[in-house]
Coordinates of C-alpha atoms and ligand atoms in Angstrom, one line a residue:
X68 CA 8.9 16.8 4.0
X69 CA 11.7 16.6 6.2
X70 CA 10.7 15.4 10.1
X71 CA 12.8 15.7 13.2
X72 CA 11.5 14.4 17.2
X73 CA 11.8 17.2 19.9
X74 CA 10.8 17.7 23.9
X75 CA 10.1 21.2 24.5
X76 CA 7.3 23.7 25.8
X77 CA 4.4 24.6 22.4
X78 CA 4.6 28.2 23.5
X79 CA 8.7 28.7 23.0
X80 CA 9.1 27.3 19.4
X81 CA 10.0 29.9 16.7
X82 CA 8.3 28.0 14.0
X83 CA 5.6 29.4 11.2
X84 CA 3.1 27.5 13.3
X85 CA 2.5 24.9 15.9
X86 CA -0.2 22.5 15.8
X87 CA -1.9 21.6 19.0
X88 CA -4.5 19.2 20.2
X89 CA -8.3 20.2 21.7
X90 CA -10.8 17.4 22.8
X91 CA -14.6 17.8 22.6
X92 CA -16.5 19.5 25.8
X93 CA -13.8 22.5 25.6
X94 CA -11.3 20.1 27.0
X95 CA -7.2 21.0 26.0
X96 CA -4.8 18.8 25.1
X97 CA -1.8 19.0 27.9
X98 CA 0.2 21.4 24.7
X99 CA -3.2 23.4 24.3
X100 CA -2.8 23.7 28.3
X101 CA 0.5 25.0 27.9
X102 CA -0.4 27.6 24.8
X103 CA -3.6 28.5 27.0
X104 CA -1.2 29.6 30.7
X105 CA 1.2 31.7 28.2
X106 CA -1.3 33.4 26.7
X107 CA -3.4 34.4 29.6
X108 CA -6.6 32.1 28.9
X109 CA -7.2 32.9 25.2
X110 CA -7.3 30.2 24.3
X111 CA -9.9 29.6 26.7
X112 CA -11.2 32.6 25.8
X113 CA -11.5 31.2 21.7
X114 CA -13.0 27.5 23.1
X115 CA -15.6 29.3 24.8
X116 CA -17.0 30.9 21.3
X117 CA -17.5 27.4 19.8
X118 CA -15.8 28.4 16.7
X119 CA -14.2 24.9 17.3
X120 CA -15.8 21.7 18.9
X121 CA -13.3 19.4 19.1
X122 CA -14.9 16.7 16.9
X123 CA -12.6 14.8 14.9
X124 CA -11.0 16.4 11.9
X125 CA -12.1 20.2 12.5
X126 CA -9.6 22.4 12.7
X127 CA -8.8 26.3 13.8
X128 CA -6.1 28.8 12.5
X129 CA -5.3 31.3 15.3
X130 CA -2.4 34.2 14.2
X131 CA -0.5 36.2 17.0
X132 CA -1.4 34.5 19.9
X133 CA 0.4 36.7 22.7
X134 CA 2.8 35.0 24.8
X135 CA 3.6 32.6 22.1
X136 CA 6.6 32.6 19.9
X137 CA 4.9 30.9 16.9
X138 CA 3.6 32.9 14.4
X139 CA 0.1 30.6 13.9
X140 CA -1.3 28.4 16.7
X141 CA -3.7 25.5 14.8
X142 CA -6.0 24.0 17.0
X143 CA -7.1 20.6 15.9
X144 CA -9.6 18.9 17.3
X145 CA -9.3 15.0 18.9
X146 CA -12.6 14.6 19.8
X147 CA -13.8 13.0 22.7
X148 CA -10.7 12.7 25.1
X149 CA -11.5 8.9 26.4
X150 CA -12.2 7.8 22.9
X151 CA -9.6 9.1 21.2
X152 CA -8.7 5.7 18.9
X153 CA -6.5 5.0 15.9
X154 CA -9.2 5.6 13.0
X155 CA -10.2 9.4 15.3
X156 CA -6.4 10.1 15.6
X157 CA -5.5 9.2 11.5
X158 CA -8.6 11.8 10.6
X159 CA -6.9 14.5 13.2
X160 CA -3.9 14.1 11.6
X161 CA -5.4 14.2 8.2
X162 CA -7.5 17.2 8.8
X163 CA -4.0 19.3 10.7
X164 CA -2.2 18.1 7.6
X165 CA -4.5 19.7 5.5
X166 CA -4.6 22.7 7.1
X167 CA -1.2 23.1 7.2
X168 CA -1.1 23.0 3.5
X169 CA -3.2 26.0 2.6
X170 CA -0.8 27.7 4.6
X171 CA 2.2 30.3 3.0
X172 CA 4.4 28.6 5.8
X173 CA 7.5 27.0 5.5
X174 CA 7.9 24.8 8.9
X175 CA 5.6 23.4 11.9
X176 CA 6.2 21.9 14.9
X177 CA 3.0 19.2 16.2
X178 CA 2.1 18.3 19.6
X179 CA -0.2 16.0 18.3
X180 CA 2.4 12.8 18.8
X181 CA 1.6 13.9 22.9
X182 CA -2.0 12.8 23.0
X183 CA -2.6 9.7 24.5
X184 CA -4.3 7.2 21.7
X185 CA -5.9 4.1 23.0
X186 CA -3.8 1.2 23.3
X187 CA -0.9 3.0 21.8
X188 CA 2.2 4.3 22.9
X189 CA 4.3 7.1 21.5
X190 CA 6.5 5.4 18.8
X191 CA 3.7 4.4 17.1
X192 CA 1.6 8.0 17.0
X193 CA 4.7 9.5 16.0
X194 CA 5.0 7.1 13.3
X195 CA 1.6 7.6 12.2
X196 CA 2.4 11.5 11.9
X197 CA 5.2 11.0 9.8
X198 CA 2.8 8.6 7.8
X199 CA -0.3 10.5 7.5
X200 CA 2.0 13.6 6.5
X201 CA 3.3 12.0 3.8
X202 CA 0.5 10.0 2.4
X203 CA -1.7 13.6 2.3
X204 CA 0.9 15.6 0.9
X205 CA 2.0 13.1 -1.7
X206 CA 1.4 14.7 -5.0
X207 CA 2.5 13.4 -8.9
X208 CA 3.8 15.9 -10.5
X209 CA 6.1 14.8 -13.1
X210 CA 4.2 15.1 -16.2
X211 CA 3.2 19.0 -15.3
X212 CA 4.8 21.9 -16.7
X213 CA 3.9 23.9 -15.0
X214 CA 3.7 24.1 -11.1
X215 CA 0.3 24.3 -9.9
X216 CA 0.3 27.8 -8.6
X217 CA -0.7 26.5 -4.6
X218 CA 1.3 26.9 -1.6
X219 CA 4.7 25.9 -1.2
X220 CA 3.4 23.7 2.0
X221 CA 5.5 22.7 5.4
X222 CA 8.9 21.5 4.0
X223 CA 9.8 20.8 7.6
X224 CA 7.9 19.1 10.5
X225 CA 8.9 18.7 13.9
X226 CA 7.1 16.6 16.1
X227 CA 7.5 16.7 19.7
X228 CA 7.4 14.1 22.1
X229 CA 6.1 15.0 25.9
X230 CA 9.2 13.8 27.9
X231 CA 13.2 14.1 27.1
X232 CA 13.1 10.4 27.7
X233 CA 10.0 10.3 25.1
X234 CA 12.9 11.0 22.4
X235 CA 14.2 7.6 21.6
X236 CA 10.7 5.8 21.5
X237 CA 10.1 9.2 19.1
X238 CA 12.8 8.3 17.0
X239 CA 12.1 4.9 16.7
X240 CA 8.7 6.1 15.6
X241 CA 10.4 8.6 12.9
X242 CA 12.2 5.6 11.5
X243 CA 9.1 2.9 11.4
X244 CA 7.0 5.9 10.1
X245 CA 9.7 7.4 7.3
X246 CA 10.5 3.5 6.0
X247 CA 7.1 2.6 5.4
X248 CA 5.9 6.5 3.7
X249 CA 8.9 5.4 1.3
X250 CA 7.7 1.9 0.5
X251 CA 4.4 3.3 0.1
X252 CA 5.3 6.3 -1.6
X253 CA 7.3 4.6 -4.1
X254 CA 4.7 1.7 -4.9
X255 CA 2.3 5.3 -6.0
X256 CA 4.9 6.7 -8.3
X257 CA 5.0 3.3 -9.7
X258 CA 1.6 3.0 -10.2
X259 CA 0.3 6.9 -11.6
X260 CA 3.0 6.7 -14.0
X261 CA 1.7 6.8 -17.8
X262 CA 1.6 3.3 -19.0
X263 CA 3.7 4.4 -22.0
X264 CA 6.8 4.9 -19.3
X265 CA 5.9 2.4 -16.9
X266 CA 6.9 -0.6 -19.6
X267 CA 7.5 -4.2 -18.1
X268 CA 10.8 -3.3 -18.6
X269 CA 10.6 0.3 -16.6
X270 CA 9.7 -2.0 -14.1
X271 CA 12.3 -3.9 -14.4
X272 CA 14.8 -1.2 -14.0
X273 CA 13.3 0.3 -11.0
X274 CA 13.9 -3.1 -9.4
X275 CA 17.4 -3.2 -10.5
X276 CA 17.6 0.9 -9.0
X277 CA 16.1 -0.5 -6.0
X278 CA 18.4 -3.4 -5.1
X279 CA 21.2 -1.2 -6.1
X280 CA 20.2 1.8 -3.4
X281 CA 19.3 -1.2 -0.9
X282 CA 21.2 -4.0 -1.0
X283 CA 19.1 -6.4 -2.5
X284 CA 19.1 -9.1 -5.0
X285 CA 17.7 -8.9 -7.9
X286 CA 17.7 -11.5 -11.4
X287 CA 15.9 -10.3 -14.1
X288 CA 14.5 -13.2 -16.6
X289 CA 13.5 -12.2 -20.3
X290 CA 11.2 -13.9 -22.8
X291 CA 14.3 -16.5 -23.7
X292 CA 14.5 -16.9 -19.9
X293 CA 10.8 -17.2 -19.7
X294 CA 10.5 -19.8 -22.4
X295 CA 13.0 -22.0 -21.2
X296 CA 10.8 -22.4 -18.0
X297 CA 8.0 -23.5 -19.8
X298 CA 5.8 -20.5 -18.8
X299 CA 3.4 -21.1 -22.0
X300 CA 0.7 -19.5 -19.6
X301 CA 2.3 -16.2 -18.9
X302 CA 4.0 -15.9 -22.5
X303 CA 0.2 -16.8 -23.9
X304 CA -0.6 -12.7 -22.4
X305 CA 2.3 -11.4 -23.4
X306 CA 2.1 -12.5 -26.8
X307 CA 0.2 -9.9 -28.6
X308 CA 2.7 -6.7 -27.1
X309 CA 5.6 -5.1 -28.3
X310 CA 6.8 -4.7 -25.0
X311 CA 9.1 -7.5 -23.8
X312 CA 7.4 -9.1 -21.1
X313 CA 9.8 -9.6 -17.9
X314 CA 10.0 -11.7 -14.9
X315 CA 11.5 -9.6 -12.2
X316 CA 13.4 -12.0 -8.8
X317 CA 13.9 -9.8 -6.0
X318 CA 15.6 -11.0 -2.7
X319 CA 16.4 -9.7 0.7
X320 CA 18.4 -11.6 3.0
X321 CA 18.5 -10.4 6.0
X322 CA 17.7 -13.6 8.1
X323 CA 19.5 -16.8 8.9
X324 CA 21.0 -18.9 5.9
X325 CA 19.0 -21.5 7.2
X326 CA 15.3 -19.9 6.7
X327 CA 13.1 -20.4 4.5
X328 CA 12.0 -17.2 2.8
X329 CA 8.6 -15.4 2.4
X330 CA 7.6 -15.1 -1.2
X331 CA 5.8 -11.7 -2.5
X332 CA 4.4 -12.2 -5.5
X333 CA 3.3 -9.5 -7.7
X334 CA 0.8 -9.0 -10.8
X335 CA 2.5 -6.5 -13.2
X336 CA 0.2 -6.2 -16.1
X337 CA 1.0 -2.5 -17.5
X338 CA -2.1 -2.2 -19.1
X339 CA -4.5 -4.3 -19.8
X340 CA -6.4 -3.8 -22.2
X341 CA -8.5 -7.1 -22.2
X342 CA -6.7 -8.7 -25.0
X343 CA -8.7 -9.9 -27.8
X344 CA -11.7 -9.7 -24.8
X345 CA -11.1 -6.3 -25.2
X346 CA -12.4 -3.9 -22.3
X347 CA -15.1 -1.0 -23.1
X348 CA -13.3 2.4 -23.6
X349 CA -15.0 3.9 -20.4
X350 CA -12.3 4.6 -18.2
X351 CA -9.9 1.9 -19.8
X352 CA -7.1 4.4 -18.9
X353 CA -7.2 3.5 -15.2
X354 CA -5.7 -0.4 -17.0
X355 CA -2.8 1.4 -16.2
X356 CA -3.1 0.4 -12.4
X357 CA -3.1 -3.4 -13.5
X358 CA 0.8 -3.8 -11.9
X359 CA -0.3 -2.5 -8.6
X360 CA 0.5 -5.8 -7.3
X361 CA 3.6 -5.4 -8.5
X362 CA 4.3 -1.9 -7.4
X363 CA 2.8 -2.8 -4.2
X364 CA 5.9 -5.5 -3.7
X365 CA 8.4 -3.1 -5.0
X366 CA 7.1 -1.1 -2.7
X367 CA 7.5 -3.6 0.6
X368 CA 10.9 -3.8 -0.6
X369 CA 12.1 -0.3 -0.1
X370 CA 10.4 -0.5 3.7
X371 CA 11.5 -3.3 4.4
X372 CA 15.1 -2.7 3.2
X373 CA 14.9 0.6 5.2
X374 CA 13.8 -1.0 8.4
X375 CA 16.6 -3.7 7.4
X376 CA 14.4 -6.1 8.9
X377 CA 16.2 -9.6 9.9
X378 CA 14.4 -12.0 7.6
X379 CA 14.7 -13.7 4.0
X380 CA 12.2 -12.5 1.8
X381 CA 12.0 -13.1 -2.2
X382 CA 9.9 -11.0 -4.6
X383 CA 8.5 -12.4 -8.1
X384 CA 7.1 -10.1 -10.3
X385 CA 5.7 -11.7 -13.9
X386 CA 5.4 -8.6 -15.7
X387 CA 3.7 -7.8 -19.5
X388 CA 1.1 -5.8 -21.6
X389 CA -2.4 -7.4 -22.1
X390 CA -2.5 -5.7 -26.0
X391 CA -5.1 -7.1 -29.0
X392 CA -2.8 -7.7 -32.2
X393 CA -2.3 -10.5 -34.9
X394 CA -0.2 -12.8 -32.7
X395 CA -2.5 -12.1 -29.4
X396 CA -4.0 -15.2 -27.9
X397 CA -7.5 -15.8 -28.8
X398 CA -10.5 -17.2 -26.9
X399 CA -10.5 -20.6 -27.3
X400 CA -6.5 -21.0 -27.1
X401 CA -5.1 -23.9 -24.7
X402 CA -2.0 -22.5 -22.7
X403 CA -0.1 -25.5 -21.3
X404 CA 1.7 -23.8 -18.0
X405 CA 4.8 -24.2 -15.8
X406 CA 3.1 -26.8 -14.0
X407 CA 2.0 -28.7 -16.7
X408 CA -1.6 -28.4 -16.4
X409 CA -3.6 -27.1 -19.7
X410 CA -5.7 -24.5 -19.9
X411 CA -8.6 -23.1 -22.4
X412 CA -8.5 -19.6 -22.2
X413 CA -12.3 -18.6 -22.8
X414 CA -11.9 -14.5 -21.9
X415 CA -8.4 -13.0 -22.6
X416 CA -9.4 -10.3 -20.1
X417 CA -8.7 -12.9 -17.3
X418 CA -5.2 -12.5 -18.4
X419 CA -4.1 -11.7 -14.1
X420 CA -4.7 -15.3 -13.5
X421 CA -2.5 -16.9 -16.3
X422 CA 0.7 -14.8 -15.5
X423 CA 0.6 -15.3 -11.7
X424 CA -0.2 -19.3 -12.0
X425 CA 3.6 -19.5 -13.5
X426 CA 4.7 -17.2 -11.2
X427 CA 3.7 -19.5 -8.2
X428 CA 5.2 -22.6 -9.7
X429 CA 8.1 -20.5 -10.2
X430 CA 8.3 -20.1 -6.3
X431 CA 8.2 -23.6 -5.1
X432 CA 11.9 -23.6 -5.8
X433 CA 12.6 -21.2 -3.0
X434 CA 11.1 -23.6 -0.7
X435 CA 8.9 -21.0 1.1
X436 CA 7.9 -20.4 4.4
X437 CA 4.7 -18.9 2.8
X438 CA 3.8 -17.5 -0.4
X439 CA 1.7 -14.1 -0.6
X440 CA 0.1 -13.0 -3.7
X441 CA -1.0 -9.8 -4.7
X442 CA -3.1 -8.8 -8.1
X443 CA -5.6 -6.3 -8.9
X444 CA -7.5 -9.3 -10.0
X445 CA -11.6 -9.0 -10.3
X446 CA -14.0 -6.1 -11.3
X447 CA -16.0 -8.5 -8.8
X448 CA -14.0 -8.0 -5.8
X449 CA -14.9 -4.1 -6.3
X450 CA -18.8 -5.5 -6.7
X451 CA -18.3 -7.6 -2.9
X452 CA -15.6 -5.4 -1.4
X453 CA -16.1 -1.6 -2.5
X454 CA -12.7 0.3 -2.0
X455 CA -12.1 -0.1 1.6
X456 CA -10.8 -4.0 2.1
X457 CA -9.1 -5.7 -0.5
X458 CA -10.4 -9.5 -0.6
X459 CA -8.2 -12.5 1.0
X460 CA -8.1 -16.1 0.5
X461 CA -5.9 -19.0 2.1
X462 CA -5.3 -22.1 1.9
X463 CA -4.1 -21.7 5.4
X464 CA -6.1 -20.2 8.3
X465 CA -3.1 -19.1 10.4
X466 CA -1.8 -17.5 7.1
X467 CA -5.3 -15.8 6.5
X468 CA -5.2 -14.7 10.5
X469 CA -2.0 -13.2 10.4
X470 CA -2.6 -11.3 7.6
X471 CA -6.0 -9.4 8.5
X472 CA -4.4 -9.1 11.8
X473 CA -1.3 -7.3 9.8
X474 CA -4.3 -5.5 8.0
X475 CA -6.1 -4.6 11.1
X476 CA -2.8 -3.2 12.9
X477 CA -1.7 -1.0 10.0
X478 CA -5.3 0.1 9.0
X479 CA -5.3 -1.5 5.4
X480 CA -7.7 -3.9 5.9
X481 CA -8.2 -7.1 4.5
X482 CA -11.6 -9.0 4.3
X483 CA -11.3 -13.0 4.1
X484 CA -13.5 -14.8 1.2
X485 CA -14.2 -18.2 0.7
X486 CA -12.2 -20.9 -1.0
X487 CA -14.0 -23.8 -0.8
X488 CA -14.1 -26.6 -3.0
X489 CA -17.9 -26.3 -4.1
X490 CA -16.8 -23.5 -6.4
X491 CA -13.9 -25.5 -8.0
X492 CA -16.3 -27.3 -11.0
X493 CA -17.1 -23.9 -12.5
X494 CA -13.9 -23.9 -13.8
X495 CA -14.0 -27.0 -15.9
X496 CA -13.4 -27.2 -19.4
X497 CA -14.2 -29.6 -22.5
X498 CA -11.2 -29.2 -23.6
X499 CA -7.9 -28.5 -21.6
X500 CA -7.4 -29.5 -17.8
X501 CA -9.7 -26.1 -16.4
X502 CA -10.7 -23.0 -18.2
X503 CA -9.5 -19.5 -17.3
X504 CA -13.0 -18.0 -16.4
X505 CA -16.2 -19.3 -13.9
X506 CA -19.0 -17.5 -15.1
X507 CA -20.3 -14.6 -13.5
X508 CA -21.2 -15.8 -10.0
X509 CA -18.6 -15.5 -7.7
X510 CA -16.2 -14.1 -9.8
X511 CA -13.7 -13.2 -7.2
X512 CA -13.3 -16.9 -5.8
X513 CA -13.1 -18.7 -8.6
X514 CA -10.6 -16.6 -10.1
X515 CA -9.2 -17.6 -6.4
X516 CA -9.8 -21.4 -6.8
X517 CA -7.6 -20.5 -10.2
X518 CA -4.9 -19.7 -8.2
X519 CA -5.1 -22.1 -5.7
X520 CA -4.8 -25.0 -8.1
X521 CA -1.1 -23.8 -8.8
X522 CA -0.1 -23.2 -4.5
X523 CA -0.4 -26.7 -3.3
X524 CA 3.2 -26.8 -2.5
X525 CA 3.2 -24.6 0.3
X526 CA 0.8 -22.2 2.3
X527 CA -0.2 -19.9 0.6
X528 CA -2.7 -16.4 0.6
X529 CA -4.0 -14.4 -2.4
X530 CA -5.2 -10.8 -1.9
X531 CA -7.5 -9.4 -4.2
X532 CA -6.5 -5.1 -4.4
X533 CA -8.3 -4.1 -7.4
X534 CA -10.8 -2.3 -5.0
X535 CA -7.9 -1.0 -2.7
X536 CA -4.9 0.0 -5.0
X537 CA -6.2 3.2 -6.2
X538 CA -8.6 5.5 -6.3
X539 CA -11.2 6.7 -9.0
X540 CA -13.0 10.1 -10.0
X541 CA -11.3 13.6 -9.2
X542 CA -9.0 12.1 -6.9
X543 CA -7.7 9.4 -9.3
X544 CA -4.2 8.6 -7.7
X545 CA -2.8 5.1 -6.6
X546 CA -2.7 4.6 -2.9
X547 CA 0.3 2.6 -2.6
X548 CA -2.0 -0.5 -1.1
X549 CA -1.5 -3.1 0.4
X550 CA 2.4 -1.8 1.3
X551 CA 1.4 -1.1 5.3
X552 CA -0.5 -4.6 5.7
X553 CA 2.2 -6.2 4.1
X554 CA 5.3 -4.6 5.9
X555 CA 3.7 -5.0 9.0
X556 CA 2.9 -9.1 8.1
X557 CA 6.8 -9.5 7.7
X558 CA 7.2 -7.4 10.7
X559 CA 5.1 -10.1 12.8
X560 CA 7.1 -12.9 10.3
X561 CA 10.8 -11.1 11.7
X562 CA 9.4 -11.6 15.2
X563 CA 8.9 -7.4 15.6
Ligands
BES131 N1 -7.4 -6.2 -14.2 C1 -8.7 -6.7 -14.3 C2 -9.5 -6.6 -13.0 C3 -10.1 -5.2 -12.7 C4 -11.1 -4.7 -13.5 C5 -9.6 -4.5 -11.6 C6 -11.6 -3.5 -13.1 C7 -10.2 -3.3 -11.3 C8 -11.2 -2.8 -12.0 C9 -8.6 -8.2 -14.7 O1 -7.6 -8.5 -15.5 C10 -9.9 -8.5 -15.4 O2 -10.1 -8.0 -16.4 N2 -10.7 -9.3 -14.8 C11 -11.9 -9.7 -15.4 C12 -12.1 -11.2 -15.2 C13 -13.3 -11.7 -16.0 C14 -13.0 -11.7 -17.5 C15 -13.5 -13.1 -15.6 C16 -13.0 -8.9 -14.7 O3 -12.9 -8.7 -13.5 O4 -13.9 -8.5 -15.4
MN132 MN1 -8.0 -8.3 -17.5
ZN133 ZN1 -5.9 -7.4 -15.4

């Protein structure tokens, strides 16, 4: 969808359709106010039958309204007008959005960026329209042969602004709202695509596509690479794949020579299959989503790049299959990692774990500011968490604050967890330095406390997505997660 920011009067735009605001208790929206003088009070006239009422997310498609040039008017309704907050604004959008898309119309201009949102001005609801727009229209496609036989859906959206000197703030908007929709966007694409394409070393491409298009950095390591490191832990998952496993260094420096970076690290398991633990066949294709970590720092990459925001970041992504064979690793194996440490790997399925731990001894060498890691970890985050926060632990509790405050401000919430030491002895072992699994009982923080054992070094934060990353049932489709919370962290961490 292509966006544009304009000032001008609802009622004189030659579009397909424009999309205007109405609040509960028959109250218009200044744009409504407008539509309703040029027409003579139909509008009015409509409110008054109740078809609509203004709660959140309802919606009303009005053809040849006189005195307006539009061919469609869509009323959308906002709600109560003193309430109107971010989460009642998002479902507006997301309801006009929809509507617009069972529509045989080809371009729209919105008014809805002119409603006044608590405690928000109008770069950021414009932002949030581009956003919204995109996230609801996103569709993956690439595998179909046909094209679903739907409508062709708004290929261009203009949305206006209330004053001429609304238009920068607007456009500023546009750009926050289009950089991040392409971050997010891109960490989807990454993550729907069949596990048989999306390879370790697909992966590894995109990365090496993506510095290219944006002037980044990027290194990519191979097993030799790998091996020479000492990564005995990550090569232990990798072992029972054909796929090449990868380890994928991304940087952007955008900030002084003299700061330290953030690090963004990524799980990038392209299917796991449990290993040797193999998983039950229920549903096993949705493994495929194991490197939404990953994706999700490919993803921050592209926004961040876009917004060219001033600040060194680095990206590590270990990447590999979790695959059963002759040569996997079996339960009962010690891996000796990076760091030295030993460990007995007593479920192959917590294979997450064993590639990140080298991956965040592998970032002490950038000497980091902070370190941020991101895995679809634990089935047990899903049990604690359900699918709206992912989980967070710190070793830090300004870390952990600025990161659910990132979470809070984009609306990708985080939900902090426990890393105390009490849970630390459930991952003793009889024979290697710790063992890979806790037991069932708090099977999100141990895997945590795993983690932690390997980010002494610096400060550190672990989010826990596999609740968050995607979505199950008839509208299985990755949900590019946690992309906002994240470019919005290293927004805070650029000073913006
Ligand atoms: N990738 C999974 C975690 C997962 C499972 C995410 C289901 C989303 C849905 C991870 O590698 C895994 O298998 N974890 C095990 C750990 C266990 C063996 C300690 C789990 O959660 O069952
Ligand atoms: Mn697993
Ligand atoms: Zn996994």
């Amino acid at each position: 969808m292509e966006f544009s920011i304009k000032s001008g009067a609802p009622e004189k735009q030659r579009k397909d359709c424009v999309v205007v605001g109405v609040f509960e208790a028959r109250k218009f929206s200044d744009a409504a106010a407008a539509l309703d003088r040029a027409s003579d009070g139909y509008l009015g006239n409509i409110l008054r039958t109740g078809d609509i009422d203004g709660k959140p997310g309802s919606t009303l498609l009005l053809h040849s309204v006189p005195g307006v040039a539009a061919g469609r008017v869509l009323l959308v309704g906002l709600g109560k007008e003193r309430e109107l907050n971010e989460r009642s604004y998002r479902q507006a959008l997301r309801a006009a959005v929809k509507a617009l898309g069972s529509l045989d119309a080809a371009d729209a201009a919105t008014f809805l960026a002119e409603v006044p949102v608590k405690k928000r001005d109008v770069a950021w609801r414009v932002a949030q329209v581009v956003e919204v727009a995109a996230d609801s229209t996103y569709r993956f496609d690439r595998f179909k042969t046909k094209t679903a036989n739907g409508k062709k859906g708004i290929a261009k959206l203009q949305v206006h602004v209330a004053q001429r000197s609304d238009v920068a703030a607007g456009e500023a908007g546009l750009r926050q709202g289009k950089a991040l929709a392409a971050g997010v966007s891109f960490a989807k694409d990454l993550g729907n695509l069949a596990p048989n394409y999306c390879t370790p070393t697909y992966l590894a491409e995109q990365a090496k596509a993506l510095s290219k298009s944006h002037g980044l950095q990027v290194e990519v390591l191979e097993k030799a690479d790998i091996e020479k490191l000492g990564m005995g832990s990550f090569l232990g998952v990798t072992q029972g794949s054909v796929q090449p496993p990868k380890l994928i260094v991304l940087q952007h420096k955008k900030g002084k020579k003299s700061q330290k970076p953030v690090v963004l690290v990524g799980k990038g398991i392209t299917f796991d299959t449990g290993g040797i633990s193999l998983k039950p066949g229920a549903d096993m294709d949705e493994m495929k989503y194991d490197m939404c970590g990953a994706a999700s720092v490919l993803g921050t990459f592209k926004a961040i790049a876009e917004l060219d925001l001033p600040l060194n970041v680095v990206g590590i992504i270990p990447t590999c299959e979790n695959m059963p064979d002759g040569n996997a690793t079996r339960p009962g194996d010690v891996l000796t990692s990076m760091s030295g440490q030993t460990i007995e790997v007593l479920n192959t399925d917590a294979e997450g774990r064993l590639i990140l731990c080298d991956a965040l001894t592998y970032a002490e060498r950038f000497e980091p500011q902070a370190v941020v890691d991101v895995a679809t970890l634990t089935g047990a985050c899903v049990i604690a968490l359900g699918h709206h926060a992912s989980g967070l632990f710190s070793n830090k509790d300004s870390l952990a604050e600025e990161l659910l405050e990132a979470g809070n401000e984009a609306q990708d919430r985080a939900w902090r967890l426990p890393l105390w030491d009490d849970y630390q002895p459930q991952l003793d072992s009889n024979f290697a330095d710790m063992a890979n699994i806790g037991g069932r009982a708090g099977g999100s923080i141990t895997a945590a406390c795993f983690l932690s054992r390997f980010a002494k070094k610096y400060d550190w934060a672990h989010l826990d997505i596999a609740g968050t990353a995607w979505k199950s049932g008839k509208e299985k489709g990755a949900t590019g997660r946690p992309v906002p919370l994240l470019t919005e962290f290293l927004k805070q961490r650029a000073g913006q």
